[in-house]
Coordinates of C-alpha atoms and ligand atoms in Angstrom, one line a residue:
M198 CA 0.5 11.0 56.3
L199 CA 1.5 13.4 53.6
L200 CA 4.7 11.4 53.1
V201 CA 2.7 8.2 52.6
L202 CA 0.5 9.9 50.1
L203 CA 3.4 11.2 48.2
A204 CA 5.1 7.8 48.1
A205 CA 1.9 6.3 46.7
L206 CA 1.5 9.1 44.1
L207 CA 5.1 9.6 42.9
P208 CA 5.7 6.4 40.9
L209 CA 2.6 7.0 38.8
S210 CA 3.3 10.6 38.1
L211 CA 6.9 9.8 37.3
R212 CA 5.8 7.1 34.9
T213 CA 3.4 9.5 33.2
A214 CA 6.1 12.1 32.9
A215 CA 8.5 9.6 31.5
A216 CA 5.9 8.5 28.9
A217 CA 5.2 12.1 28.0
D218 CA 9.0 12.7 27.6
D219 CA 9.2 9.7 25.3
F220 CA 6.3 11.0 23.2
G221 CA 7.8 14.5 23.1
A222 CA 11.1 13.0 21.9
C223 CA 9.3 11.0 19.3
V224 CA 7.4 14.0 18.0
S225 CA 10.8 15.7 17.6
Q226 CA 11.8 12.8 15.4
L227 CA 8.6 13.0 13.4
Q228 CA 9.3 16.7 12.9
A229 CA 12.8 15.9 11.6
A230 CA 11.3 13.3 9.2
A231 CA 8.8 16.0 8.1
V232 CA 11.5 18.5 7.5
D233 CA 13.4 15.9 5.4
R234 CA 10.4 15.6 3.1
G235 CA 10.1 19.4 2.7
I236 CA 7.2 20.2 5.1
S237 CA 7.0 23.9 5.7
A238 CA 7.6 25.5 9.1
Q239 CA 4.1 26.9 8.8
T240 CA 2.5 23.5 8.6
L241 CA 4.6 22.1 11.4
E242 CA 3.5 25.0 13.6
A243 CA -0.1 24.4 12.7
T244 CA 0.0 20.7 13.4
L245 CA 2.7 19.5 15.8
P246 CA 2.0 21.5 19.1
N247 CA -1.4 19.9 19.5
I248 CA -0.4 16.3 18.9
R249 CA -1.4 13.9 21.8
P250 CA -0.7 10.2 22.3
L251 CA -3.8 8.2 22.4
E252 CA -3.9 5.1 24.6
R253 CA -7.0 3.8 23.0
V254 CA -5.2 3.6 19.6
I255 CA -2.6 1.3 21.1
K256 CA -5.3 -0.8 22.8
A257 CA -7.1 -1.1 19.5
D258 CA -3.9 -2.1 17.8
R259 CA -3.2 -4.8 20.4
R260 CA -6.8 -6.1 20.7
Q261 CA -7.3 -9.7 20.0
A262 CA -10.6 -11.5 20.0
E263 CA -11.1 -14.4 22.4
F264 CA -12.7 -16.6 19.7
V265 CA -11.9 -16.9 16.0
Q266 CA -14.9 -15.5 14.1
T267 CA -16.2 -17.8 11.4
F268 CA -16.6 -16.5 7.9
W269 CA -20.3 -17.0 8.1
N270 CA -20.7 -14.8 11.2
Y271 CA -18.4 -12.2 9.6
L272 CA -20.6 -12.2 6.4
E273 CA -23.9 -12.0 8.3
G274 CA -22.6 -9.1 10.4
R275 CA -21.6 -7.1 7.3
V276 CA -23.8 -8.0 4.4
T277 CA -27.1 -7.4 6.3
P278 CA -30.5 -7.0 4.7
V279 CA -30.5 -3.3 5.7
R280 CA -27.1 -2.8 4.1
V281 CA -28.2 -4.5 0.9
D282 CA -31.3 -2.4 0.7
R283 CA -29.5 0.8 1.4
G284 CA -26.9 0.0 -1.3
R285 CA -29.7 -0.5 -3.8
E286 CA -31.3 2.8 -2.8
Y287 CA -28.0 4.6 -3.3
Y288 CA -27.5 2.8 -6.6
A289 CA -30.7 4.5 -7.8
K290 CA -29.9 7.8 -6.2
H291 CA -26.4 8.2 -7.5
Y292 CA -27.0 6.3 -10.8
R293 CA -25.6 9.0 -13.1
L294 CA -22.6 9.8 -11.0
L295 CA -21.6 6.2 -10.5
H296 CA -22.1 5.3 -14.2
G297 CA -20.0 8.4 -15.2
I298 CA -17.2 7.2 -13.0
Y299 CA -17.6 3.6 -14.4
Q300 CA -17.2 5.0 -17.9
E301 CA -14.0 6.8 -17.0
Y302 CA -12.4 4.4 -14.5
G303 CA -13.9 1.0 -15.3
V304 CA -15.2 0.0 -11.8
R305 CA -18.8 -0.9 -11.8
P306 CA -21.2 1.0 -9.5
E307 CA -22.0 -1.9 -7.3
Y308 CA -18.4 -2.4 -6.3
L309 CA -17.9 1.3 -5.3
L310 CA -21.1 1.0 -3.3
A311 CA -19.9 -2.2 -1.7
F312 CA -16.6 -0.6 -0.6
W313 CA -18.5 2.4 0.7
G314 CA -20.9 0.3 2.6
M315 CA -18.2 -1.9 4.1
E316 CA -15.9 0.9 5.1
T317 CA -18.2 3.6 6.5
N318 CA -21.7 2.1 6.2
Y319 CA -22.3 4.5 3.3
G320 CA -20.7 7.5 4.8
S321 CA -22.6 7.3 8.1
Y322 CA -19.5 6.7 10.2
F323 CA -16.0 8.0 9.4
G324 CA -14.5 7.2 12.8
S325 CA -14.0 9.4 15.8
V326 CA -10.2 9.4 16.3
P327 CA -8.2 12.6 15.5
V328 CA -6.2 11.4 12.5
L329 CA -2.9 13.2 13.3
D330 CA -3.0 11.9 16.9
A331 CA -3.7 8.3 15.7
L332 CA -0.9 8.4 13.2
A333 CA 1.6 10.0 15.6
T334 CA 0.7 7.4 18.3
L335 CA 1.3 4.5 16.0
A336 CA 4.5 6.2 14.6
C337 CA 5.7 6.4 18.2
D338 CA 4.9 2.8 19.0
Q339 CA 7.5 0.2 18.1
R340 CA 5.2 -2.3 16.2
R341 CA 4.8 -0.4 12.9
S342 CA 6.7 2.8 13.6
E343 CA 8.3 3.1 10.1
M344 CA 5.1 2.8 8.2
F345 CA 3.2 5.2 10.4
T346 CA 6.0 7.7 10.4
R347 CA 5.6 7.8 6.7
E348 CA 1.8 8.1 7.0
F349 CA 2.1 10.9 9.5
V350 CA 4.3 12.9 7.2
N351 CA 2.0 12.1 4.3
A352 CA -0.9 13.6 6.4
L353 CA 1.2 16.8 6.8
L354 CA 1.7 16.8 3.1
I355 CA -2.1 16.6 2.6
H356 CA -2.5 19.5 5.0
E357 CA 0.0 21.5 3.0
G358 CA -1.9 20.7 -0.2
G359 CA -4.8 22.6 1.3
A360 CA -7.6 20.3 0.0
M361 CA -8.5 19.1 3.5
D362 CA -7.9 20.4 7.0
I363 CA -6.0 17.5 8.5
T364 CA -5.8 19.1 12.0
R365 CA -9.6 18.7 12.3
A366 CA -9.9 15.3 10.5
R367 CA -11.2 12.3 12.4
G368 CA -11.0 8.8 11.2
S369 CA -10.3 5.2 12.3
W370 CA -7.9 4.3 15.1
A371 CA -5.4 3.5 12.3
G372 CA -5.7 6.9 10.6
A373 CA -8.0 5.9 7.7
M374 CA -10.0 8.8 6.4
G375 CA -13.2 9.7 4.7
H376 CA -16.0 7.9 2.9
T377 CA -13.8 5.0 1.8
Q378 CA -11.2 5.2 4.6
F379 CA -8.1 6.1 2.7
L380 CA -4.7 6.2 4.5
P381 CA -2.8 9.4 3.7
S382 CA -0.4 7.6 1.2
T383 CA -3.5 6.2 -0.7
Y384 CA -4.9 9.7 -0.7
L385 CA -1.7 11.3 -2.0
Q386 CA -1.3 8.8 -4.8
H387 CA -4.9 8.2 -5.9
A388 CA -7.4 10.8 -4.7
V389 CA -8.9 12.9 -7.5
D390 CA -11.1 16.0 -7.7
Y391 CA -14.1 14.8 -9.6
D392 CA -16.6 17.5 -8.8
G393 CA -14.3 20.1 -10.2
D394 CA -13.9 22.5 -7.2
G395 CA -10.1 22.1 -7.4
K396 CA -9.8 20.0 -4.2
A397 CA -9.8 16.2 -3.8
D398 CA -12.0 16.0 -0.7
V399 CA -12.8 12.4 0.4
F400 CA -14.7 13.6 3.5
N401 CA -17.2 16.1 2.1
S402 CA -17.5 15.2 -1.6
L403 CA -19.1 12.0 -2.6
P404 CA -18.1 12.4 -6.3
D405 CA -14.5 12.9 -5.2
A406 CA -14.7 9.9 -2.8
F407 CA -16.2 7.5 -5.4
A408 CA -13.8 8.6 -8.2
S409 CA -10.8 8.4 -5.8
A410 CA -11.8 4.8 -4.9
A411 CA -12.3 3.9 -8.5
N412 CA -9.0 5.5 -9.5
Y413 CA -7.2 3.6 -6.7
L414 CA -8.8 0.3 -7.8
R415 CA -7.9 0.9 -11.4
A416 CA -4.3 1.7 -10.4
I417 CA -3.9 -1.6 -8.4
G418 CA -5.2 -3.7 -11.3
W419 CA -9.0 -3.7 -11.4
N420 CA -10.2 -5.6 -14.5
R421 CA -13.3 -3.8 -15.9
E422 CA -14.3 -6.9 -17.9
Q423 CA -14.6 -9.3 -15.0
R424 CA -16.5 -10.0 -11.8
W425 CA -14.8 -10.6 -8.5
G426 CA -15.7 -14.3 -8.5
R427 CA -18.8 -16.4 -7.8
E428 CA -20.3 -18.9 -5.5
V429 CA -19.7 -22.5 -6.7
L430 CA -20.8 -26.0 -5.7
V431 CA -18.0 -28.6 -5.3
P432 CA -18.6 -32.3 -6.0
F433 CA -18.9 -34.6 -3.1
K434 CA -15.6 -36.4 -4.0
F435 CA -13.0 -33.8 -4.6
D436 CA -9.3 -33.3 -4.3
W437 CA -9.4 -30.6 -1.6
T438 CA -5.7 -29.8 -2.0
L439 CA -6.8 -27.8 -5.1
A440 CA -8.4 -25.3 -2.8
G441 CA -6.5 -22.1 -1.9
L442 CA -5.3 -18.9 -3.5
D443 CA -2.0 -20.5 -4.7
T444 CA -3.8 -22.8 -7.2
K445 CA -5.1 -21.1 -10.3
K446 CA -7.0 -22.8 -13.1
T447 CA -9.2 -21.7 -16.0
V448 CA -13.0 -21.8 -15.4
S449 CA -13.1 -24.5 -18.1
E450 CA -10.6 -26.6 -16.1
W451 CA -12.6 -26.1 -12.9
R452 CA -15.7 -27.1 -14.9
A453 CA -13.9 -30.3 -16.0
L454 CA -13.2 -31.0 -12.3
G455 CA -16.9 -31.0 -11.6
L456 CA -17.4 -27.5 -10.1
R457 CA -20.9 -26.1 -10.7
D458 CA -22.5 -22.7 -10.3
A459 CA -24.5 -21.9 -7.3
F460 CA -27.7 -23.3 -8.9
G461 CA -26.1 -26.6 -9.8
R462 CA -25.5 -25.9 -13.5
P463 CA -22.1 -26.7 -15.1
L464 CA -19.8 -23.7 -15.1
P465 CA -19.4 -21.9 -18.5
H466 CA -16.5 -22.5 -20.8
S467 CA -14.1 -19.7 -20.1
E468 CA -10.3 -19.0 -20.1
I469 CA -10.6 -16.7 -17.0
Q470 CA -8.3 -17.8 -14.3
G471 CA -9.7 -18.6 -10.9
S472 CA -8.9 -20.1 -7.5
L473 CA -11.2 -22.2 -5.3
L474 CA -11.8 -20.7 -1.8
L475 CA -13.3 -22.5 1.1
P476 CA -13.4 -19.8 3.8
Q477 CA -15.1 -22.2 6.3
G478 CA -13.7 -25.5 5.2
H479 CA -15.1 -28.1 2.9
K480 CA -18.4 -28.2 4.7
G481 CA -19.0 -24.5 4.2
P482 CA -19.6 -22.2 1.2
A483 CA -17.3 -22.4 -1.8
F484 CA -16.2 -19.6 -4.1
L485 CA -14.3 -19.4 -7.4
V486 CA -12.4 -16.1 -7.2
Y487 CA -10.8 -14.2 -10.2
D488 CA -8.2 -11.4 -10.5
N489 CA -10.4 -8.7 -9.1
F490 CA -10.6 -10.6 -5.8
H491 CA -6.9 -10.2 -5.5
V492 CA -7.3 -6.5 -6.1
I493 CA -9.9 -6.3 -3.3
M494 CA -7.3 -8.0 -1.1
K495 CA -4.7 -5.3 -2.0
W496 CA -7.2 -2.8 -0.5
N497 CA -7.6 -5.0 2.7
R498 CA -5.6 -8.1 3.1
S499 CA -8.4 -10.3 4.4
I500 CA -10.1 -13.1 2.6
S501 CA -13.4 -12.6 4.6
Y502 CA -13.3 -8.9 3.8
A503 CA -12.8 -9.5 0.1
L504 CA -15.5 -12.1 -0.1
A505 CA -17.9 -9.7 1.7
V506 CA -17.2 -6.9 -0.7
G507 CA -17.8 -9.2 -3.6
H508 CA -21.0 -10.6 -2.2
L509 CA -22.3 -7.2 -1.2
A510 CA -21.7 -5.9 -4.7
D511 CA -23.6 -8.9 -6.2
R512 CA -26.5 -8.3 -3.8
I513 CA -26.6 -4.5 -4.6
A514 CA -26.7 -5.5 -8.3
G515 CA -29.8 -7.6 -7.6
M516 CA -28.5 -11.1 -7.0
G517 CA -29.8 -13.2 -4.1
R518 CA -28.3 -14.7 -1.0
L519 CA -25.7 -17.4 -1.0
T520 CA -27.2 -20.8 -1.8
A521 CA -24.9 -22.5 0.8
T522 CA -26.3 -22.6 4.2
Q523 CA -24.4 -22.2 7.5
P524 CA -22.6 -25.3 8.6
E525 CA -24.2 -26.7 11.7
H526 CA -22.7 -27.2 15.1
V527 CA -19.7 -25.1 14.6
R528 CA -17.7 -25.0 17.8
L529 CA -15.5 -21.9 17.5
L530 CA -11.8 -22.1 18.2
T531 CA -10.3 -19.8 20.7
T532 CA -7.3 -17.8 19.7
A533 CA -5.4 -19.8 22.3
E534 CA -6.4 -23.0 20.4
V535 CA -5.3 -21.5 17.1
S536 CA -1.9 -20.7 18.7
E537 CA -1.7 -24.3 19.8
I538 CA -2.5 -25.5 16.3
Q539 CA 0.3 -23.2 14.9
S540 CA 2.8 -24.4 17.5
L541 CA 2.0 -28.1 16.8
L542 CA 2.2 -27.5 13.0
N543 CA 5.6 -25.9 13.5
R544 CA 6.8 -28.7 15.8
L545 CA 5.7 -31.3 13.2
G546 CA 7.6 -29.6 10.5
Y547 CA 4.8 -27.6 8.8
D548 CA 5.8 -23.9 8.9
S549 CA 2.9 -21.9 10.1
G550 CA 4.9 -18.8 11.1
E551 CA 5.2 -17.3 14.6
P552 CA 2.1 -18.6 16.6
D553 CA -0.1 -15.5 17.0
G554 CA -3.6 -17.0 17.3
V555 CA -4.6 -15.5 13.9
V556 CA -5.5 -17.7 11.0
G557 CA -3.5 -16.4 8.1
F558 CA -2.2 -17.7 4.8
K559 CA 0.7 -19.6 6.3
T560 CA -1.5 -21.3 8.9
R561 CA -3.9 -22.4 6.2
A562 CA -1.1 -23.7 3.9
A563 CA 0.6 -25.6 6.8
A564 CA -2.8 -27.0 7.9
Q565 CA -3.5 -28.2 4.4
A566 CA -0.2 -29.9 4.1
F567 CA -0.7 -31.7 7.4
Q568 CA -4.3 -32.7 6.5
N569 CA -3.1 -34.1 3.2
V570 CA -0.5 -36.3 4.9
A571 CA -2.8 -37.3 7.7
G572 CA -5.5 -38.4 5.3
L573 CA -8.0 -35.7 6.3
P574 CA -10.0 -33.5 3.8
A575 CA -7.2 -31.1 3.0
D576 CA -9.2 -27.9 3.0
G577 CA -6.7 -25.9 5.0
Y578 CA -9.4 -25.0 7.5
P579 CA -8.3 -25.1 11.2
D580 CA -11.0 -26.6 13.4
H581 CA -11.3 -28.9 16.4
T582 CA -10.8 -32.0 14.3
L583 CA -7.5 -30.7 13.0
L584 CA -6.4 -29.8 16.6
A585 CA -7.3 -33.3 17.8
H586 CA -5.2 -34.9 15.0
L587 CA -2.3 -32.6 15.6
R588 CA -2.3 -33.4 19.3
Q589 CA -2.3 -37.1 18.5
A590 CA 0.5 -36.7 15.9
A591 CA 2.7 -34.7 18.3
R592 CA 2.6 -37.2 21.1
Ligands
CA838 CA1 -13.6 18.2 -5.3

């Protein structure tokens, strides 16, 4: 009986032991990387012995939704009436602080509030994962080992700087920290002490967190003279191949092509460069986006995220809802169907990258090229119509 039990138990315990050995070996490598960058023995002693691998971090990193979320659902979930109202309350509450930061760094208050609202729901949720454990786990995982090894050592550098106690810090599963969810490298390069206590603390000081976000945005190219973009109306007959971030034209040129503002008025004459974005295809909302939109995408490389930040900022500043309405009868694609679309595009000679079920820039561009040749509205938006045409073409 005992033997049977042992036989059943052994493989599991051996596996666990092997994984622990791997992680231990990896932590030794992290230690070597830290020593290379001049981390002191004292910091290593304070941080390394308690590092634990976290399975939930790997799970979160591998997680994939069953269905592809539409832009509309994404926006509704993030720019909620409650979030808009709270943003407006915080605008009034922190008016002086935010305007002081605007004077110095050139990022308007509503944008700082929008990032804050999107990242941590205005500081109400920083994440619950121990930052060092999260970074070590990802550094010891193959997928993005190099990047997270750097971030792990950066976190130790922050600890050594003494402004924040990294051993107690909790953040997102990917190691993002504080009010605006900075990665350690972003913190080291851009965090500032704005309240003057000698420490740049993005957890406990709102002045520091706002000013750090503004300083970061300025460094990556924020243009203080411009908005992020605007909602537009596109004429019924339109060359949809002009949509996408790759095509830039002046507002005056877009005006000449028939684009109107959200209320149906002609766009103003302006030399500002913009791209037309159709996040949910030619039947959905349309946006003209400017340079600051690309800056938001440097913060987080997602079109939906960047549009949500821009729209939330507008709403906090007093503007109304989008004038576009939700496209009707949207049948969501599954990630499996997106993978099929990608494989079919590749097979037909339109490079959509490695099929991964995620609609990215390459997939949109490949879809647009196929649509154009197939005589479909070339909006680069993968849907069931596109899938049906691809299946037909690949026969
Ligand atoms: Ca401070």
